[in-house]
Amino acid sequence: MKKIVVGITGASGTIYGIRLLEALAQDPSVETHLVMSRWAKENLAVENTGYTEKEARELANVVYDDRDMGASIASGSFQHDGMVIVPASMKTVAGIATGLADNLIARAADVTLKERRPLLLVPRESPFNQIHLENMLKLSRMGVEIIPPIPAFYNNPQTIDDLIDHNTMKLLDHLHLSNDYSSRWQGLTAAKKANRQVEHHA
């Protein structure tokens, strides 16, 4: 069974973390370990995700308090197959880039780095300032995958859910988990055909 660690921080876009948890919960071969920051829990309600904190926690197999520095995922001896921080606040990105490890999300990311396991960040900020960009470049050079939730339009998204699903598909791909969570590029001919179908139904 694959073990995936998911950190949800206080950046806007909590639904991206929830959607990833939903997708992972559908895969019986995956065990999910979840940490939510205090502000992630606040955003869960503010951003009308449709989930309560209790419901979000129930999507994971194991849940930790973000202040629990004695948790299993705080140690490099805890073996897992990848960690995703989604969404990732710029404070969290900075903390990881400088090795601050001041909460469980940052500490789990720190040990993920030192053990050279996959670490994916979904930064949710706009515009980026120079500090943000330098921190992300530093982490990218360490092998961290920076996957901002930038929407694609070649697959003719019709709803916000379509945009979120596309980003979820990318995360699952980079975790090496087979999925058909969103439409994939099938070539120019297929794209033109899909466009004609959309126009026909419009």
PDB file of C-alpha atoms in Angstrom:
ATOM      1  CA  MET A   1       0.000   0.000   0.000  1.00  0.00           C
ATOM      2  CA  LYS A   2       1.287   3.451  -0.923  1.00  0.00           C
ATOM      3  CA  LYS A   3       1.436   6.070   1.828  1.00  0.00           C
ATOM      4  CA  ILE A   4       0.842   9.686   0.804  1.00  0.00           C
ATOM      5  CA  VAL A   5       1.209  12.634   3.188  1.00  0.00           C
ATOM      6  CA  VAL A   6      -1.081  15.610   2.497  1.00  0.00           C
ATOM      7  CA  GLY A   7      -0.574  19.013   4.104  1.00  0.00           C
ATOM      8  CA  ILE A   8      -3.252  21.690   3.746  1.00  0.00           C
ATOM      9  CA  THR A   9      -2.129  25.189   4.744  1.00  0.00           C
ATOM     10  CA  GLY A  10      -3.929  28.505   5.124  1.00  0.00           C
ATOM     11  CA  ALA A  11      -3.527  29.724   1.560  1.00  0.00           C
ATOM     12  CA  SER A  12      -6.693  30.331  -0.412  1.00  0.00           C
ATOM     13  CA  GLY A  13      -7.824  27.305  -2.395  1.00  0.00           C
ATOM     14  CA  THR A  14      -8.568  24.746   0.296  1.00  0.00           C
ATOM     15  CA  ILE A  15     -10.776  22.937  -2.223  1.00  0.00           C
ATOM     16  CA  TYR A  16      -7.637  21.798  -4.066  1.00  0.00           C
ATOM     17  CA  GLY A  17      -6.567  19.885  -0.967  1.00  0.00           C
ATOM     18  CA  ILE A  18     -10.049  18.480  -0.418  1.00  0.00           C
ATOM     19  CA  ARG A  19     -10.313  17.295  -4.017  1.00  0.00           C
ATOM     20  CA  LEU A  20      -6.963  15.519  -3.759  1.00  0.00           C
ATOM     21  CA  LEU A  21      -8.138  13.801  -0.560  1.00  0.00           C
ATOM     22  CA  GLU A  22     -11.327  12.727  -2.359  1.00  0.00           C
ATOM     23  CA  ALA A  23      -9.313  11.237  -5.192  1.00  0.00           C
ATOM     24  CA  LEU A  24      -6.914   9.425  -2.871  1.00  0.00           C
ATOM     25  CA  ALA A  25      -9.816   8.089  -0.805  1.00  0.00           C
ATOM     26  CA  GLN A  26     -11.149   6.377  -3.947  1.00  0.00           C
ATOM     27  CA  ASP A  27      -7.917   4.425  -4.403  1.00  0.00           C
ATOM     28  CA  PRO A  28      -7.824   1.346  -2.144  1.00  0.00           C
ATOM     29  CA  SER A  29      -4.079   1.027  -2.711  1.00  0.00           C
ATOM     30  CA  VAL A  30      -3.360   4.365  -0.990  1.00  0.00           C
ATOM     31  CA  GLU A  31      -3.158   5.229   2.705  1.00  0.00           C
ATOM     32  CA  THR A  32      -3.478   8.978   3.287  1.00  0.00           C
ATOM     33  CA  HIS A  33      -1.850  10.881   6.162  1.00  0.00           C
ATOM     34  CA  LEU A  34      -3.340  14.360   6.646  1.00  0.00           C
ATOM     35  CA  VAL A  35      -2.184  17.508   8.442  1.00  0.00           C
ATOM     36  CA  MET A  36      -4.245  20.716   8.352  1.00  0.00           C
ATOM     37  CA  SER A  37      -2.981  24.024   9.673  1.00  0.00           C
ATOM     38  CA  ARG A  38      -5.143  26.251  11.849  1.00  0.00           C
ATOM     39  CA  TRP A  39      -5.858  28.630   8.974  1.00  0.00           C
ATOM     40  CA  ALA A  40      -6.616  25.781   6.597  1.00  0.00           C
ATOM     41  CA  LYS A  41      -9.438  24.853   8.956  1.00  0.00           C
ATOM     42  CA  GLU A  42     -10.665  28.465   8.944  1.00  0.00           C
ATOM     43  CA  ASN A  43     -10.594  28.609   5.138  1.00  0.00           C
ATOM     44  CA  LEU A  44     -12.502  25.352   4.917  1.00  0.00           C
ATOM     45  CA  ALA A  45     -15.548  27.241   6.199  1.00  0.00           C
ATOM     46  CA  VAL A  46     -14.831  30.683   4.714  1.00  0.00           C
ATOM     47  CA  GLU A  47     -14.402  29.375   1.166  1.00  0.00           C
ATOM     48  CA  ASN A  48     -17.621  27.312   1.193  1.00  0.00           C
ATOM     49  CA  THR A  49     -15.992  24.032   0.210  1.00  0.00           C
ATOM     50  CA  GLY A  50     -19.063  22.085   1.310  1.00  0.00           C
ATOM     51  CA  TYR A  51     -16.956  20.186   3.823  1.00  0.00           C
ATOM     52  CA  THR A  52     -16.742  20.525   7.575  1.00  0.00           C
ATOM     53  CA  GLU A  53     -13.441  19.883   9.303  1.00  0.00           C
ATOM     54  CA  LYS A  54     -14.778  16.549  10.536  1.00  0.00           C
ATOM     55  CA  GLU A  55     -15.785  15.526   7.009  1.00  0.00           C
ATOM     56  CA  ALA A  56     -12.404  16.542   5.629  1.00  0.00           C
ATOM     57  CA  ARG A  57     -10.613  14.509   8.285  1.00  0.00           C
ATOM     58  CA  GLU A  58     -12.737  11.474   7.455  1.00  0.00           C
ATOM     59  CA  LEU A  59     -11.324  11.458   3.917  1.00  0.00           C
ATOM     60  CA  ALA A  60      -7.897  10.494   5.315  1.00  0.00           C
ATOM     61  CA  ASN A  61      -6.761   7.271   6.949  1.00  0.00           C
ATOM     62  CA  VAL A  62      -4.593   9.010   9.548  1.00  0.00           C
ATOM     63  CA  VAL A  63      -4.884  12.602  10.794  1.00  0.00           C
ATOM     64  CA  TYR A  64      -2.361  14.603  12.837  1.00  0.00           C
ATOM     65  CA  ASP A  65      -2.460  17.880  14.741  1.00  0.00           C
ATOM     66  CA  ASP A  66      -0.163  20.417  13.094  1.00  0.00           C
ATOM     67  CA  ARG A  67       1.464  21.097  16.488  1.00  0.00           C
ATOM     68  CA  ASP A  68       2.305  17.440  17.108  1.00  0.00           C
ATOM     69  CA  MET A  69       6.051  17.413  16.488  1.00  0.00           C
ATOM     70  CA  GLY A  70       6.208  13.893  17.883  1.00  0.00           C
ATOM     71  CA  ALA A  71       3.988  12.483  15.120  1.00  0.00           C
ATOM     72  CA  SER A  72       5.284   9.601  13.023  1.00  0.00           C
ATOM     73  CA  ILE A  73       5.548  11.738   9.872  1.00  0.00           C
ATOM     74  CA  ALA A  74       7.938  14.093  11.712  1.00  0.00           C
ATOM     75  CA  SER A  75      10.627  11.432  11.458  1.00  0.00           C
ATOM     76  CA  GLY A  76      12.599  10.386   8.422  1.00  0.00           C
ATOM     77  CA  SER A  77      12.214   6.794   9.570  1.00  0.00           C
ATOM     78  CA  PHE A  78       8.530   6.991   8.594  1.00  0.00           C
ATOM     79  CA  GLN A  79       8.526   5.674   5.058  1.00  0.00           C
ATOM     80  CA  HIS A  80       6.078   7.148   2.577  1.00  0.00           C
ATOM     81  CA  ASP A  81       5.737   7.528  -1.181  1.00  0.00           C
ATOM     82  CA  GLY A  82       5.363  11.283  -1.412  1.00  0.00           C
ATOM     83  CA  MET A  83       4.100  14.431   0.276  1.00  0.00           C
ATOM     84  CA  VAL A  84       1.831  17.076  -1.248  1.00  0.00           C
ATOM     85  CA  ILE A  85       1.223  20.497   0.288  1.00  0.00           C
ATOM     86  CA  VAL A  86      -1.959  21.804  -1.316  1.00  0.00           C
ATOM     87  CA  PRO A  87      -2.522  24.676  -1.215  1.00  0.00           C
ATOM     88  CA  ALA A  88       0.898  25.863  -0.044  1.00  0.00           C
ATOM     89  CA  SER A  89       1.057  29.286   1.580  1.00  0.00           C
ATOM     90  CA  MET A  90       4.083  31.474   0.981  1.00  0.00           C
ATOM     91  CA  LYS A  91       4.850  31.261   4.705  1.00  0.00           C
ATOM     92  CA  THR A  92       5.028  27.467   4.422  1.00  0.00           C
ATOM     93  CA  VAL A  93       7.146  27.677   1.259  1.00  0.00           C
ATOM     94  CA  ALA A  94       9.542  30.052   3.046  1.00  0.00           C
ATOM     95  CA  GLY A  95       9.674  27.811   6.112  1.00  0.00           C
ATOM     96  CA  ILE A  96      10.561  24.770   4.023  1.00  0.00           C
ATOM     97  CA  ALA A  97      13.135  26.694   1.964  1.00  0.00           C
ATOM     98  CA  THR A  98      14.937  27.836   5.122  1.00  0.00           C
ATOM     99  CA  GLY A  99      14.554  24.600   7.100  1.00  0.00           C
ATOM    100  CA  LEU A 100      12.530  26.317   9.826  1.00  0.00           C
ATOM    101  CA  ALA A 101      10.315  23.267  10.543  1.00  0.00           C
ATOM    102  CA  ASP A 102       8.183  25.228  13.026  1.00  0.00           C
ATOM    103  CA  ASN A 103       5.070  23.065  12.653  1.00  0.00           C
ATOM    104  CA  LEU A 104       4.285  19.518  11.585  1.00  0.00           C
ATOM    105  CA  ILE A 105       3.638  20.363   7.935  1.00  0.00           C
ATOM    106  CA  ALA A 106       7.005  22.101   7.587  1.00  0.00           C
ATOM    107  CA  ARG A 107       8.782  19.396   9.611  1.00  0.00           C
ATOM    108  CA  ALA A 108       7.256  16.584   7.537  1.00  0.00           C
ATOM    109  CA  ALA A 109       8.346  18.428   4.381  1.00  0.00           C
ATOM    110  CA  ASP A 110      11.828  18.866   5.837  1.00  0.00           C
ATOM    111  CA  VAL A 111      12.276  15.144   6.471  1.00  0.00           C
ATOM    112  CA  THR A 112      10.769  14.363   3.067  1.00  0.00           C
ATOM    113  CA  LEU A 113      13.542  16.459   1.559  1.00  0.00           C
ATOM    114  CA  LYS A 114      16.333  14.954   3.618  1.00  0.00           C
ATOM    115  CA  GLU A 115      15.177  11.433   2.800  1.00  0.00           C
ATOM    116  CA  ARG A 116      14.918  12.415  -0.887  1.00  0.00           C
ATOM    117  CA  ARG A 117      11.302  11.430  -1.243  1.00  0.00           C
ATOM    118  CA  PRO A 118       8.883  13.180  -3.640  1.00  0.00           C
ATOM    119  CA  LEU A 119       7.658  16.574  -2.392  1.00  0.00           C
ATOM    120  CA  LEU A 120       4.987  18.465  -4.342  1.00  0.00           C
ATOM    121  CA  LEU A 121       4.002  22.056  -3.604  1.00  0.00           C
ATOM    122  CA  VAL A 122       0.883  23.757  -4.940  1.00  0.00           C
ATOM    123  CA  PRO A 123       1.623  27.458  -4.294  1.00  0.00           C
ATOM    124  CA  ARG A 124      -1.469  29.640  -4.198  1.00  0.00           C
ATOM    125  CA  GLU A 125      -0.459  33.294  -4.456  1.00  0.00           C
ATOM    126  CA  SER A 126      -0.645  36.004  -7.091  1.00  0.00           C
ATOM    127  CA  PRO A 127       1.366  37.905  -8.025  1.00  0.00           C
ATOM    128  CA  PHE A 128       4.585  36.322  -6.749  1.00  0.00           C
ATOM    129  CA  ASN A 129       7.171  38.708  -5.375  1.00  0.00           C
ATOM    130  CA  GLN A 130      10.914  38.129  -5.661  1.00  0.00           C
ATOM    131  CA  ILE A 131      11.103  36.412  -2.269  1.00  0.00           C
ATOM    132  CA  HIS A 132       8.384  33.931  -3.286  1.00  0.00           C
ATOM    133  CA  LEU A 133      10.100  33.188  -6.603  1.00  0.00           C
ATOM    134  CA  GLU A 134      13.546  32.775  -5.038  1.00  0.00           C
ATOM    135  CA  ASN A 135      12.182  30.400  -2.391  1.00  0.00           C
ATOM    136  CA  MET A 136      10.435  28.279  -5.024  1.00  0.00           C
ATOM    137  CA  LEU A 137      13.523  28.264  -7.268  1.00  0.00           C
ATOM    138  CA  LYS A 138      15.642  27.153  -4.308  1.00  0.00           C
ATOM    139  CA  LEU A 139      13.233  24.296  -3.583  1.00  0.00           C
ATOM    140  CA  SER A 140      12.966  23.349  -7.256  1.00  0.00           C
ATOM    141  CA  ARG A 141      16.733  22.978  -7.383  1.00  0.00           C
ATOM    142  CA  MET A 142      16.425  20.532  -4.478  1.00  0.00           C
ATOM    143  CA  GLY A 143      14.043  18.408  -6.524  1.00  0.00           C
ATOM    144  CA  VAL A 144      10.740  19.752  -5.172  1.00  0.00           C
ATOM    145  CA  GLU A 145       7.991  19.773  -7.792  1.00  0.00           C
ATOM    146  CA  ILE A 146       6.265  23.169  -7.971  1.00  0.00           C
ATOM    147  CA  ILE A 147       2.772  22.673  -9.392  1.00  0.00           C
ATOM    148  CA  PRO A 148       0.713  25.888  -9.176  1.00  0.00           C
ATOM    149  CA  PRO A 149      -3.030  25.473  -9.858  1.00  0.00           C
ATOM    150  CA  ILE A 150      -2.944  27.119 -13.277  1.00  0.00           C
ATOM    151  CA  PRO A 151      -6.066  26.204 -15.293  1.00  0.00           C
ATOM    152  CA  ALA A 152      -5.883  24.540 -18.692  1.00  0.00           C
ATOM    153  CA  PHE A 153      -8.465  25.360 -21.357  1.00  0.00           C
ATOM    154  CA  TYR A 154      -7.621  22.907 -24.145  1.00  0.00           C
ATOM    155  CA  ASN A 155     -10.009  20.411 -22.531  1.00  0.00           C
ATOM    156  CA  ASN A 156     -12.930  22.862 -22.683  1.00  0.00           C
ATOM    157  CA  PRO A 157     -13.693  23.147 -18.952  1.00  0.00           C
ATOM    158  CA  GLN A 158     -17.336  23.931 -18.284  1.00  0.00           C
ATOM    159  CA  THR A 159     -17.274  24.380 -14.518  1.00  0.00           C
ATOM    160  CA  ILE A 160     -14.929  25.353 -11.686  1.00  0.00           C
ATOM    161  CA  ASP A 161     -14.907  21.670 -10.746  1.00  0.00           C
ATOM    162  CA  ASP A 162     -13.409  20.879 -14.155  1.00  0.00           C
ATOM    163  CA  LEU A 163     -10.525  23.264 -13.435  1.00  0.00           C
ATOM    164  CA  ILE A 164      -9.932  21.781  -9.986  1.00  0.00           C
ATOM    165  CA  ASP A 165     -10.073  18.235 -11.340  1.00  0.00           C
ATOM    166  CA  HIS A 166      -7.414  19.040 -13.917  1.00  0.00           C
ATOM    167  CA  ASN A 167      -5.005  20.162 -11.204  1.00  0.00           C
ATOM    168  CA  THR A 168      -5.860  17.058  -9.168  1.00  0.00           C
ATOM    169  CA  MET A 169      -5.013  14.887 -12.162  1.00  0.00           C
ATOM    170  CA  LYS A 170      -1.589  16.543 -12.383  1.00  0.00           C
ATOM    171  CA  LEU A 171      -0.897  15.862  -8.711  1.00  0.00           C
ATOM    172  CA  LEU A 172      -1.918  12.215  -9.047  1.00  0.00           C
ATOM    173  CA  ASP A 173       0.289  11.887 -12.126  1.00  0.00           C
ATOM    174  CA  HIS A 174       3.300  13.265 -10.256  1.00  0.00           C
ATOM    175  CA  LEU A 175       2.600  10.864  -7.409  1.00  0.00           C
ATOM    176  CA  HIS A 176       2.701   8.095 -10.034  1.00  0.00           C
ATOM    177  CA  LEU A 177      -0.894   7.083  -9.350  1.00  0.00           C
ATOM    178  CA  SER A 178      -2.898   5.929 -12.365  1.00  0.00           C
ATOM    179  CA  ASN A 179      -6.031   8.016 -12.862  1.00  0.00           C
ATOM    180  CA  ASP A 180      -8.520   9.422 -15.341  1.00  0.00           C
ATOM    181  CA  TYR A 181      -9.488  12.337 -13.144  1.00  0.00           C
ATOM    182  CA  SER A 182      -9.673  14.837 -15.990  1.00  0.00           C
ATOM    183  CA  SER A 183      -9.545  15.016 -19.783  1.00  0.00           C
ATOM    184  CA  ARG A 184      -6.085  14.720 -21.290  1.00  0.00           C
ATOM    185  CA  TRP A 185      -4.684  16.241 -24.453  1.00  0.00           C
ATOM    186  CA  GLN A 186      -5.539  13.909 -27.343  1.00  0.00           C
ATOM    187  CA  GLY A 187      -4.033  15.937 -30.164  1.00  0.00           C
ATOM    188  CA  LEU A 188      -5.205  18.858 -32.274  1.00  0.00           C
ATOM    189  CA  THR A 189      -7.752  16.885 -34.327  1.00  0.00           C
ATOM    190  CA  ALA A 190      -9.497  15.605 -31.200  1.00  0.00           C
ATOM    191  CA  ALA A 191      -9.453  19.104 -29.667  1.00  0.00           C
ATOM    192  CA  LYS A 192     -11.129  20.634 -32.733  1.00  0.00           C
ATOM    193  CA  LYS A 193     -13.764  17.891 -32.695  1.00  0.00           C
ATOM    194  CA  ALA A 194     -14.460  18.537 -29.007  1.00  0.00           C
ATOM    195  CA  ASN A 195     -14.785  22.269 -29.680  1.00  0.00           C
ATOM    196  CA  ARG A 196     -17.371  21.628 -32.400  1.00  0.00           C
ATOM    197  CA  GLN A 197     -19.364  19.421 -30.016  1.00  0.00           C
ATOM    198  CA  VAL A 198     -19.333  22.146 -27.349  1.00  0.00           C
ATOM    199  CA  GLU A 199     -20.479  24.759 -29.864  1.00  0.00           C
ATOM    200  CA  HIS A 200     -23.240  22.416 -31.075  1.00  0.00           C
ATOM    201  CA  HIS A 201     -24.630  21.997 -27.563  1.00  0.00           C
ATOM    202  CA  ALA A 202     -24.254  25.697 -26.659  1.00  0.00           C
TER     203      ALA A 202
END
